[in-house]
Coordinates of C-alpha atoms in Angstrom, one line a residue:
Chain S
X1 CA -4.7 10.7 -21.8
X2 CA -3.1 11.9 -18.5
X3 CA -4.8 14.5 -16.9
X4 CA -2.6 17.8 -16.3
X5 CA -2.3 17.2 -12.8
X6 CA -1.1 13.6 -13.1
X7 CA 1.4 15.2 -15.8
X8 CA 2.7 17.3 -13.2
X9 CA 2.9 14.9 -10.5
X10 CA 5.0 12.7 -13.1
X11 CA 7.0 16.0 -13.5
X12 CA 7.7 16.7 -10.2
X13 CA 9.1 13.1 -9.2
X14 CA 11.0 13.1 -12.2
X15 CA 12.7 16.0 -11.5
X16 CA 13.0 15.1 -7.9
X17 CA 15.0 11.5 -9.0
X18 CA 17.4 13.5 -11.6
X19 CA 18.3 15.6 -8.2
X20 CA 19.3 13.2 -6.4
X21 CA 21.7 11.2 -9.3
X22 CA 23.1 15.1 -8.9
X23 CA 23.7 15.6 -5.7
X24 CA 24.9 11.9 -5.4
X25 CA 27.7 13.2 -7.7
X26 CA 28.3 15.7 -5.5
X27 CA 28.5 13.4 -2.7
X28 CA 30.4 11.0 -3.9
X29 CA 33.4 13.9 -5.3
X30 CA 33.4 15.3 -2.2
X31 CA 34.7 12.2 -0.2
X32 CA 36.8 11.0 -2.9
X33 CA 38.5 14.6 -3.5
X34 CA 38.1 15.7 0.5
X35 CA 36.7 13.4 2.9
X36 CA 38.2 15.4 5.8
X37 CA 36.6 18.7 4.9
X38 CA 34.1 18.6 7.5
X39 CA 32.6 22.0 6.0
X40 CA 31.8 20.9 2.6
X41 CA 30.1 18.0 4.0
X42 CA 27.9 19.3 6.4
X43 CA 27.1 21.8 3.2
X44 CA 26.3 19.2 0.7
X45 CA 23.9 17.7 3.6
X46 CA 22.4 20.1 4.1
X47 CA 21.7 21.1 0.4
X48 CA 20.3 17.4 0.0
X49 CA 18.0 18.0 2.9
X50 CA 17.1 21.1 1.5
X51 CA 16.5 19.5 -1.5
X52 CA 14.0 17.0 0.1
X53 CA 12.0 19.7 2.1
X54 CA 11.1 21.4 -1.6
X55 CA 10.2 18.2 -3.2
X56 CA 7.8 17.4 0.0
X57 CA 6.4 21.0 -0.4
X58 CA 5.6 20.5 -4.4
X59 CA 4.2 17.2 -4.2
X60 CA 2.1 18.3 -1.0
X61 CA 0.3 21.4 -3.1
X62 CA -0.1 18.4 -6.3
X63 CA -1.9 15.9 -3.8
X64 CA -4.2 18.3 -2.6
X65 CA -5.7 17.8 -6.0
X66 CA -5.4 14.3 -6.5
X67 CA -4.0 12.5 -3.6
X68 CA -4.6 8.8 -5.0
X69 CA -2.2 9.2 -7.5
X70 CA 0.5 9.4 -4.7
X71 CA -1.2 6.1 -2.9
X72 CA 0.5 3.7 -6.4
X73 CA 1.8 6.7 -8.8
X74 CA 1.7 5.1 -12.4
X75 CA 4.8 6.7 -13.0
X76 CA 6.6 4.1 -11.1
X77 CA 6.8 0.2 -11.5
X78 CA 4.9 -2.0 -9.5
X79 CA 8.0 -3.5 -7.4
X80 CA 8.3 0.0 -6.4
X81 CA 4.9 0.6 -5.6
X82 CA 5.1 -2.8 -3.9
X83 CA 7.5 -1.3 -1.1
X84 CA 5.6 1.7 -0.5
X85 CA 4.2 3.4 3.1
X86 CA 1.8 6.1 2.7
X87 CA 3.2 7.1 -0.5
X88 CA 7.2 7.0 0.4
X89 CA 9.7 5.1 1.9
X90 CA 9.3 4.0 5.4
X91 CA 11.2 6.3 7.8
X92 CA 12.1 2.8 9.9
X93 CA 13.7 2.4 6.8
X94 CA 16.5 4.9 7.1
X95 CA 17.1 3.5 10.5
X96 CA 18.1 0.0 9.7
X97 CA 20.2 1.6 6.7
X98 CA 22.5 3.2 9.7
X99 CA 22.2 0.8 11.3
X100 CA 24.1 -2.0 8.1
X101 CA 26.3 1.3 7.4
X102 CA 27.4 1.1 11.1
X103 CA 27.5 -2.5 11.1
X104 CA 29.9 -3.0 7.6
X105 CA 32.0 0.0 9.0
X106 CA 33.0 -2.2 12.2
X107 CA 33.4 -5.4 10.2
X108 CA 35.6 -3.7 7.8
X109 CA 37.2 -1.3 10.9
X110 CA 37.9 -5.6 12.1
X111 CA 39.1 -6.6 9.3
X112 CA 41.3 -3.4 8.9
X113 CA 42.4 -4.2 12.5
X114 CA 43.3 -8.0 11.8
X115 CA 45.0 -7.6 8.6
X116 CA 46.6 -4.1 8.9
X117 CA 45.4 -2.8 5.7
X118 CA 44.9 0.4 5.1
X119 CA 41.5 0.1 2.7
X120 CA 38.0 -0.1 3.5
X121 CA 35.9 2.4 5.0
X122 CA 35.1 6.1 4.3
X123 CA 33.0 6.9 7.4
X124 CA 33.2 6.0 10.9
X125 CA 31.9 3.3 13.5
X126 CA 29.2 4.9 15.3
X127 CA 30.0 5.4 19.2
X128 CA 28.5 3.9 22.1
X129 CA 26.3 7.9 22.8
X130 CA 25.4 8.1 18.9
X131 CA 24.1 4.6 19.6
X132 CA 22.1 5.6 22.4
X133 CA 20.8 9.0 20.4
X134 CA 19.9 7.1 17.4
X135 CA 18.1 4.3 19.5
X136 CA 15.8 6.8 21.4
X137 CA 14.8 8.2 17.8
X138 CA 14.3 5.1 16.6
X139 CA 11.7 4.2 19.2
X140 CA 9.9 7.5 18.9
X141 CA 10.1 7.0 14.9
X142 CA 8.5 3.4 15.2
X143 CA 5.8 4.9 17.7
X144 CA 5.0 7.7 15.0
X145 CA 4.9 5.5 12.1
X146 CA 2.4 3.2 14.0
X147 CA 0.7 5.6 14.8
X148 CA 0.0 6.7 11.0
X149 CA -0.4 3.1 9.9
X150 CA -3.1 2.8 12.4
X151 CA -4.9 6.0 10.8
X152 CA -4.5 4.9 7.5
X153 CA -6.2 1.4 8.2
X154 CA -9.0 3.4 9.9
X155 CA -9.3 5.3 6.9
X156 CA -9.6 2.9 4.6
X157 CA -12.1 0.4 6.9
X158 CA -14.3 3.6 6.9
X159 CA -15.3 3.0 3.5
X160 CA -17.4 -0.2 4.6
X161 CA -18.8 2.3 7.5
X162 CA -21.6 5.6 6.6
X163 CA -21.5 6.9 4.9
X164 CA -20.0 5.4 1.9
X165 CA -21.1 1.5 2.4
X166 CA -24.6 2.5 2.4
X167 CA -24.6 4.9 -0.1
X168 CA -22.9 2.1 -2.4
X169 CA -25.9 -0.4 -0.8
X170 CA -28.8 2.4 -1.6
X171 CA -28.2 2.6 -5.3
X172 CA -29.8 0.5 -7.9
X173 CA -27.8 1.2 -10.4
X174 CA -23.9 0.2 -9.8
X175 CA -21.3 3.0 -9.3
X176 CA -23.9 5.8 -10.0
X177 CA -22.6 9.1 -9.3
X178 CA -24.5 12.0 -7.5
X179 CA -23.8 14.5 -4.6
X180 CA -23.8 12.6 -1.8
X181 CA -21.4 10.1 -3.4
X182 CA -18.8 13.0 -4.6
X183 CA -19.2 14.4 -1.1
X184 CA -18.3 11.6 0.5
X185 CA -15.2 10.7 -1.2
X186 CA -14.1 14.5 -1.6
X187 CA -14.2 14.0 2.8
X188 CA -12.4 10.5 1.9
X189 CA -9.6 12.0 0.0
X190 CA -9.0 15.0 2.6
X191 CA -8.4 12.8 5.4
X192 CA -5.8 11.6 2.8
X193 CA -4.2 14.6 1.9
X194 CA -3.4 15.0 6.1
X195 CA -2.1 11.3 6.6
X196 CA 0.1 12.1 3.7
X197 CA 1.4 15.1 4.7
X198 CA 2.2 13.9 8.3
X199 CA 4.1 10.7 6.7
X200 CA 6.3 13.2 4.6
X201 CA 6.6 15.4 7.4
X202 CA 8.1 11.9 9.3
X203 CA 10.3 10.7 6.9
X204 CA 11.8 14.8 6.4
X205 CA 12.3 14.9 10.5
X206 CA 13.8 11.5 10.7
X207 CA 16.8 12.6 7.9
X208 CA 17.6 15.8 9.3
X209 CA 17.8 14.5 12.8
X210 CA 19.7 11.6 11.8
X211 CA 22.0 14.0 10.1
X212 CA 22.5 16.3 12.9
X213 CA 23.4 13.3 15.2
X214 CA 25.7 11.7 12.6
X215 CA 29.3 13.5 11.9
X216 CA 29.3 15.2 8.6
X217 CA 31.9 12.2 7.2
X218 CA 29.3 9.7 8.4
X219 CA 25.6 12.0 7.4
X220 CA 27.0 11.9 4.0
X221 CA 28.0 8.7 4.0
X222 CA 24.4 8.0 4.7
X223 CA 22.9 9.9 2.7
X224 CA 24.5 8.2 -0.4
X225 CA 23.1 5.0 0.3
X226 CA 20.1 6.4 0.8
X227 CA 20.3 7.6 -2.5
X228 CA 21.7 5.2 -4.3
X229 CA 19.2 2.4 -2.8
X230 CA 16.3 4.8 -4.0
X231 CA 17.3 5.1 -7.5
X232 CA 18.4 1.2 -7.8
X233 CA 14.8 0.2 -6.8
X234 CA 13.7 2.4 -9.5
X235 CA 15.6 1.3 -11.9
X236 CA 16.1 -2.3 -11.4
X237 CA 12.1 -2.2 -11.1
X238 CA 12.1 -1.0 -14.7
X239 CA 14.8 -3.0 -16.0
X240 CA 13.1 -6.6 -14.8
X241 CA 9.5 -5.5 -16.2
X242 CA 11.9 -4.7 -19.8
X243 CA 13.1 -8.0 -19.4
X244 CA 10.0 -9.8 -18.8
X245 CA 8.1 -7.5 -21.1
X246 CA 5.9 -5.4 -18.5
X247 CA 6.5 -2.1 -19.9
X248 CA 3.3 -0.6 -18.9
X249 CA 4.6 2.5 -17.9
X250 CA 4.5 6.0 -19.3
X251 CA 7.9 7.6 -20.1
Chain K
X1 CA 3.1 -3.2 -24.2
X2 CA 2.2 -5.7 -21.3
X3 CA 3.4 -9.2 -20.8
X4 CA 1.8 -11.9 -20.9
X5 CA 1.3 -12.5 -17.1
X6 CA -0.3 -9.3 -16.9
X7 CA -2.3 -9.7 -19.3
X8 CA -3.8 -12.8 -17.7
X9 CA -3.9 -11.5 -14.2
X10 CA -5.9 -8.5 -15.5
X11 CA -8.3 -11.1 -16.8
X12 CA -8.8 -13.2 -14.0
X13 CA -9.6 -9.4 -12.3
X14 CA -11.9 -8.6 -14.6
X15 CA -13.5 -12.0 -15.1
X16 CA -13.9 -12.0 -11.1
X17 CA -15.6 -8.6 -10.9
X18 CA -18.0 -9.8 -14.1
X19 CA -18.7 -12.9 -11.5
X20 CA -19.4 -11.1 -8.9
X21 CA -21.8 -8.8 -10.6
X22 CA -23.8 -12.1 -11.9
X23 CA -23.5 -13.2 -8.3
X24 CA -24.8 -10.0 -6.8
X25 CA -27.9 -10.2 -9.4
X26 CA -28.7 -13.7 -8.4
X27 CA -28.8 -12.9 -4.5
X28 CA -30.9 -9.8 -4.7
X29 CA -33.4 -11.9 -7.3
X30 CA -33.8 -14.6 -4.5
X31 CA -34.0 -11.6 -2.0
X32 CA -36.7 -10.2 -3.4
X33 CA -38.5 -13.4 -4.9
X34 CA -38.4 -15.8 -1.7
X35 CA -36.6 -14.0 1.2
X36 CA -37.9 -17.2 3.7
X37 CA -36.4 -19.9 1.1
X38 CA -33.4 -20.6 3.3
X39 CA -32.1 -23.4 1.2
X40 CA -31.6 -21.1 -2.0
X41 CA -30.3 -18.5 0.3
X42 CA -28.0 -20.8 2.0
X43 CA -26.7 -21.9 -1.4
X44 CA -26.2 -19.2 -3.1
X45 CA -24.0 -17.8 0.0
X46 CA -22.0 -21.0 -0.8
X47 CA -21.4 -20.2 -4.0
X48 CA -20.6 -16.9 -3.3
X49 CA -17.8 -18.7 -0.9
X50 CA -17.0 -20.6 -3.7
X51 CA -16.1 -18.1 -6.2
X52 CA -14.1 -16.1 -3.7
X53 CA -12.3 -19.3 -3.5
X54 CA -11.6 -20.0 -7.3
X55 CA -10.8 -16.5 -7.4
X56 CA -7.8 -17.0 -4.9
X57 CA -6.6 -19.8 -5.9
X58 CA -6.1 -18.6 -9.7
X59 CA -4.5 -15.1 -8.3
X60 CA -2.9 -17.3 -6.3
X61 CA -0.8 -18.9 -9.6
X62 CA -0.4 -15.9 -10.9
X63 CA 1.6 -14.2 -8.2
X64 CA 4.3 -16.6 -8.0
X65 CA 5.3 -15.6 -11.4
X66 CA 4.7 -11.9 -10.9
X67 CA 3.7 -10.7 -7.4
X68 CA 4.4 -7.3 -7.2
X69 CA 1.5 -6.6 -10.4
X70 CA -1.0 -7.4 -7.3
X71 CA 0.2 -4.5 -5.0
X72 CA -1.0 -1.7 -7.3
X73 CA -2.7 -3.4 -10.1
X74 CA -2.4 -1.3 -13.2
X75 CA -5.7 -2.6 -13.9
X76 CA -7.6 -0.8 -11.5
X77 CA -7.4 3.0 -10.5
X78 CA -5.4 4.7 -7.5
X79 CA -8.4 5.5 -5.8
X80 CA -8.7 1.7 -5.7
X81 CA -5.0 0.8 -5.1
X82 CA -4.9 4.2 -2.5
X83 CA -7.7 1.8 -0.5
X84 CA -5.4 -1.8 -0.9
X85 CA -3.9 -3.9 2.3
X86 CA -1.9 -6.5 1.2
X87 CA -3.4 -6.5 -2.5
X88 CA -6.7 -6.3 -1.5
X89 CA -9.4 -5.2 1.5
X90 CA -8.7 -5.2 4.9
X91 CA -10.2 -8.4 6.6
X92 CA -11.5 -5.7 9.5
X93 CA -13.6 -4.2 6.8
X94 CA -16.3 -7.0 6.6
X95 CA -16.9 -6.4 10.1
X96 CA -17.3 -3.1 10.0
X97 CA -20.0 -3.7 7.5
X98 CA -22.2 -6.3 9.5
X99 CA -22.0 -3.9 12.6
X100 CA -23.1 -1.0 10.1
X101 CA -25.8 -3.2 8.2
X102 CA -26.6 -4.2 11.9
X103 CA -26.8 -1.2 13.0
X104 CA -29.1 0.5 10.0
X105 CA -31.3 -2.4 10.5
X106 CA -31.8 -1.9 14.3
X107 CA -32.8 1.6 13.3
X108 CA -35.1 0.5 10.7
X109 CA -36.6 -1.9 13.2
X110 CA -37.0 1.2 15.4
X111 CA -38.7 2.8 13.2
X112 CA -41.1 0.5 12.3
X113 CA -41.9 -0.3 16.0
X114 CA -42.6 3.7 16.0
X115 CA -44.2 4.5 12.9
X116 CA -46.2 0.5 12.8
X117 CA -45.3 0.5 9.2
X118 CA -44.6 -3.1 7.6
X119 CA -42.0 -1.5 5.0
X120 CA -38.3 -1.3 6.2
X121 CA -35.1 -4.1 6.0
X122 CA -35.3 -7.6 4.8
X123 CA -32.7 -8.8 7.2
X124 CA -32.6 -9.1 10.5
X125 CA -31.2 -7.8 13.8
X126 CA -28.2 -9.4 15.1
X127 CA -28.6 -11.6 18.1
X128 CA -26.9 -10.8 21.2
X129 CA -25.1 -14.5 21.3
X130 CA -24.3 -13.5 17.2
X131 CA -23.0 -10.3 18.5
X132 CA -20.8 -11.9 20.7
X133 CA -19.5 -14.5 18.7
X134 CA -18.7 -11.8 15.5
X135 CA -16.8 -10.0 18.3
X136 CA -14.5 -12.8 19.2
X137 CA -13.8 -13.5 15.7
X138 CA -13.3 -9.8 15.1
X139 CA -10.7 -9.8 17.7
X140 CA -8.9 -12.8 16.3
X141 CA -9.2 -11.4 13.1
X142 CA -7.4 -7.9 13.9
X143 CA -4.2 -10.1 15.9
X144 CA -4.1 -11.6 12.2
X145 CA -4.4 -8.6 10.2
X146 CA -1.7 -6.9 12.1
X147 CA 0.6 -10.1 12.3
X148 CA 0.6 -9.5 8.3
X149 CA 1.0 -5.9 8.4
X150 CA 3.9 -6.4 10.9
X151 CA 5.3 -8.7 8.2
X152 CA 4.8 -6.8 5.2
X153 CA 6.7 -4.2 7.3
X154 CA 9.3 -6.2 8.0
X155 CA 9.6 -7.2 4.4
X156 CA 9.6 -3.3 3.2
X157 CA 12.7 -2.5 5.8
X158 CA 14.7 -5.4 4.7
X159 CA 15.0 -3.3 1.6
X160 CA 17.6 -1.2 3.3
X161 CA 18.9 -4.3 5.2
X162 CA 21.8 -6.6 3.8
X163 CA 22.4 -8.1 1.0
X164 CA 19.7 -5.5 -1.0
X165 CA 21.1 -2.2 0.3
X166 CA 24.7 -3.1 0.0
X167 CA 24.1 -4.4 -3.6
X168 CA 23.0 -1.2 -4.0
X169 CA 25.7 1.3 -2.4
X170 CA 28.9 -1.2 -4.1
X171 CA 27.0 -0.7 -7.7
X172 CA 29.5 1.7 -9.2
X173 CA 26.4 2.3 -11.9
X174 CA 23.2 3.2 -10.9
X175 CA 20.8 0.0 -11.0
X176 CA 22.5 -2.4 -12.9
X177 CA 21.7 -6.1 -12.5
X178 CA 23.5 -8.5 -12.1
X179 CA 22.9 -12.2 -10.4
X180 CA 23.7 -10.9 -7.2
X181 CA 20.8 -8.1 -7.4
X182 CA 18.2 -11.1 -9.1
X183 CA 18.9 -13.2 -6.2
X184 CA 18.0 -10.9 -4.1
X185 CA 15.2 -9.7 -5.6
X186 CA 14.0 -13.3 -6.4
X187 CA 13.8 -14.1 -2.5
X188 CA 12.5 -10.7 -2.1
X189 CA 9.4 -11.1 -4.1
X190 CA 9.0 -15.1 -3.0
X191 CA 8.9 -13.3 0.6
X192 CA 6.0 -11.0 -1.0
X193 CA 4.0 -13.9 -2.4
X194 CA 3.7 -16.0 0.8
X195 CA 2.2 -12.8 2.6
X196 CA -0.1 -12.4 -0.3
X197 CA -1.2 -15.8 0.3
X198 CA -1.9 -15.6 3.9
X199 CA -3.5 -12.5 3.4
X200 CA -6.1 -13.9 1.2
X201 CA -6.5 -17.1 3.2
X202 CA -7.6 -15.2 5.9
X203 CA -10.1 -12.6 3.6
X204 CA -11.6 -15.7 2.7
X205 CA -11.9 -17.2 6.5
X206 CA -13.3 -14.2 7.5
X207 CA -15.8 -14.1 5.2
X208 CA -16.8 -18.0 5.3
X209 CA -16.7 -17.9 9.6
X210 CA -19.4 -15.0 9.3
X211 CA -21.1 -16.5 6.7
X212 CA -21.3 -19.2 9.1
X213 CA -22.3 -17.5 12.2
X214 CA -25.0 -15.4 10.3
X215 CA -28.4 -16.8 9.5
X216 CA -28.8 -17.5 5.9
X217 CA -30.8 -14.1 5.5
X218 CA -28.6 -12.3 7.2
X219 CA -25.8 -13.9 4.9
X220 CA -27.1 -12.7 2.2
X221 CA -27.5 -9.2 2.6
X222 CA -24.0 -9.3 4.2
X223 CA -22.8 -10.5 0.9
X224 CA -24.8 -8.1 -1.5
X225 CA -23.6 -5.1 0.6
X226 CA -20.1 -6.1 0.1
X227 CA -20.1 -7.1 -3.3
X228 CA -22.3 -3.8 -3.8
X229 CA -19.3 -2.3 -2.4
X230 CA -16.6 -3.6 -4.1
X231 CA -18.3 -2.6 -7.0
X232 CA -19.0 0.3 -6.7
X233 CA -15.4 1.6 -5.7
X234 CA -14.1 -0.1 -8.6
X235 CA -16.9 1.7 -10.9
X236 CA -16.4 5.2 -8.6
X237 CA -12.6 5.3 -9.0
X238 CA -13.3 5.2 -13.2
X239 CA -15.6 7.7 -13.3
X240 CA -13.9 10.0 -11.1
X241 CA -11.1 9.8 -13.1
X242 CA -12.9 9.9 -16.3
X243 CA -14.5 13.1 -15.1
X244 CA -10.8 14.7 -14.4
X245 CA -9.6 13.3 -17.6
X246 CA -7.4 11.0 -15.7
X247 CA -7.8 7.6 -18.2
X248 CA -4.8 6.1 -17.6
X249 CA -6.1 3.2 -17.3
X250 CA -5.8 -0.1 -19.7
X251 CA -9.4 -0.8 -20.7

């Protein structure tokens, strides 16, 4: 039996994956039907953003109750837990995902050029001062998320430090509970609570300032792979454990 | 219903932590029986060594076919997986817990120097040349540790890299496979295994160098605090969740 909190957490990421197959519909009709109207498509960006700020917000009042769940949430497969920084995506992630977007748009911008076809790209190449922009956030990015790794590592070498390792070596009986041991992980789990809410606080400022430095054409553009590579590692997780018989998760 | 790989690397879990338990009643016995025999002590650190060992190598088998099940074992609770590096403790841990078991017994001999009582630790202080050498090992050890963490990085990002995230964004439905996407996921998770092997390797380097540099005494209560340890997170995690009614957990 799940507890109602881990129900809730289930909930909210459910609910939080069925909006973004949503707005990826939206996305995706908007540059087919429009691609040139530049207001539509900073809107729908913006929405998504939106979007993504709420989701943080409901998942940050749930972990204050029971942050581990967040850490490897049963309510995904293990590939997808497999890939997992501090509870999300990396925000390096989104980086290098510009970064192929950018690099298939000039292949296909050169092969365009050398054939003289018309197909191939939605967006556009990034120029040379997006380049710069993006590179400067990148750096301070990778500097944050170090910075958090590092935290998390101390956090989780502190349990072989006091308190908890000698409170584990004091008792005679193995994994006994009492006050000092609910204190000390109730501490534990707090300092958890803040790492996570700075890493989703990194991954939100790295999309909407990528966003505000790409053109709308190209922010949406990026924001359906995002998207779409977000709900194909959930789902292909789930399909290969069907296939191999690991269906150890709750619906 | 889970597969059969699961099912047997749940068991080799289990069966290690059932090992360890016997292990940990055998060193305190000789502990408290015959703390100057340092033959028995010295052999029972051995074997201690040498279950680690058998423990690895069977994990070992059982990632290749399924590596992803030992990123966030189903088989043991968040709490747990919320604490995992590379599918298991950070190799930084063990020395934080012979500087803290060094430390509590510097203030124990303190303490009996004061108070002239004969009560007070079995172990003893670390020398300063000991001190030195676990440093310089320490120091190796961290380069190590954050080689793998760097790598496991890398690993995570090349999600959003090519060929994965362009698999994705060309998929015109959501998470279908095809050979193209179990290639890539293939080499993916072959990637995955051979950091989960070094990662192990050097857990169990770590812990046979200090072994090595500690005297067998010393040894000893090194080990019983960190099986103690291990333990005791495993057993906390349960009945922290059994408390909040959170038994998601396979039994």
């Amino acid at each position: 039996m799940a507890s109602r909190d881990r129900e809730q957490s289930k909930c909210c990421f459910k609910e939080w994956m069925e909006l973004q197959e949503q707005d990826l519909s939206e996305l995706l009709q908007a540059l087919k039907l429009d691609p040139q109207n530049k207001d539509r498509l900073k809107h729908l960006a913006e929405k998504g953003i939106c979007h993504f700020q709420d989701y943080i917000n409901k998942r940050t009042q749930l972990a204050r109750r029971d942050v581990s769940a967040f850490f490897a949430p049963t309510w995904c497969t293990s590939w997808e837990n497999s890939l997992l920084w501090i509870s999300g995506c990396r925000p390096s992630l989104f980086f290098r995902l510009v970064y192929v977007l950018g690099g298939s748009k000039m292949e296909s911008k050169l092969s365009e050029f050398l054939q003289d076809t018309r197909e191939g790209s939605l967006g556009e190449v990034l120029t040379c001062s997006q380049l710069v922009v993006v590179n400067s956030l990148q750096s301070k990015t990778i500097r944050e998320e170090e910075r958090l790794t590092g935290e998390l590592a101390a956090l989780q070498e502190d349990i072989a430090d006091q308190p908890i390792a000698m409170i584990a070596k004091g008792l005679s009986q193995l994994g006994e509970m009492n006050r000092e041991v609910e204190e000390a992980l109730d501490e534990h789990g707090q300092a958890m609570v803040r790492i996570l809410e700075e890493a989703d606080q990194l991954r939100l400022n790295t999309v909407k300032e990528l966003v505000n430095i790409l053109t709308p054409l190209q922010a949406v553009d990026f924001l359906v792979a995002s998207k779409k590579l977000h709900l194909c590692v959930h789902k292909w997780g789930r399909n290969r454990d069907q296939k191999l018989g690991r269906e150890n998760l709750e619906d």
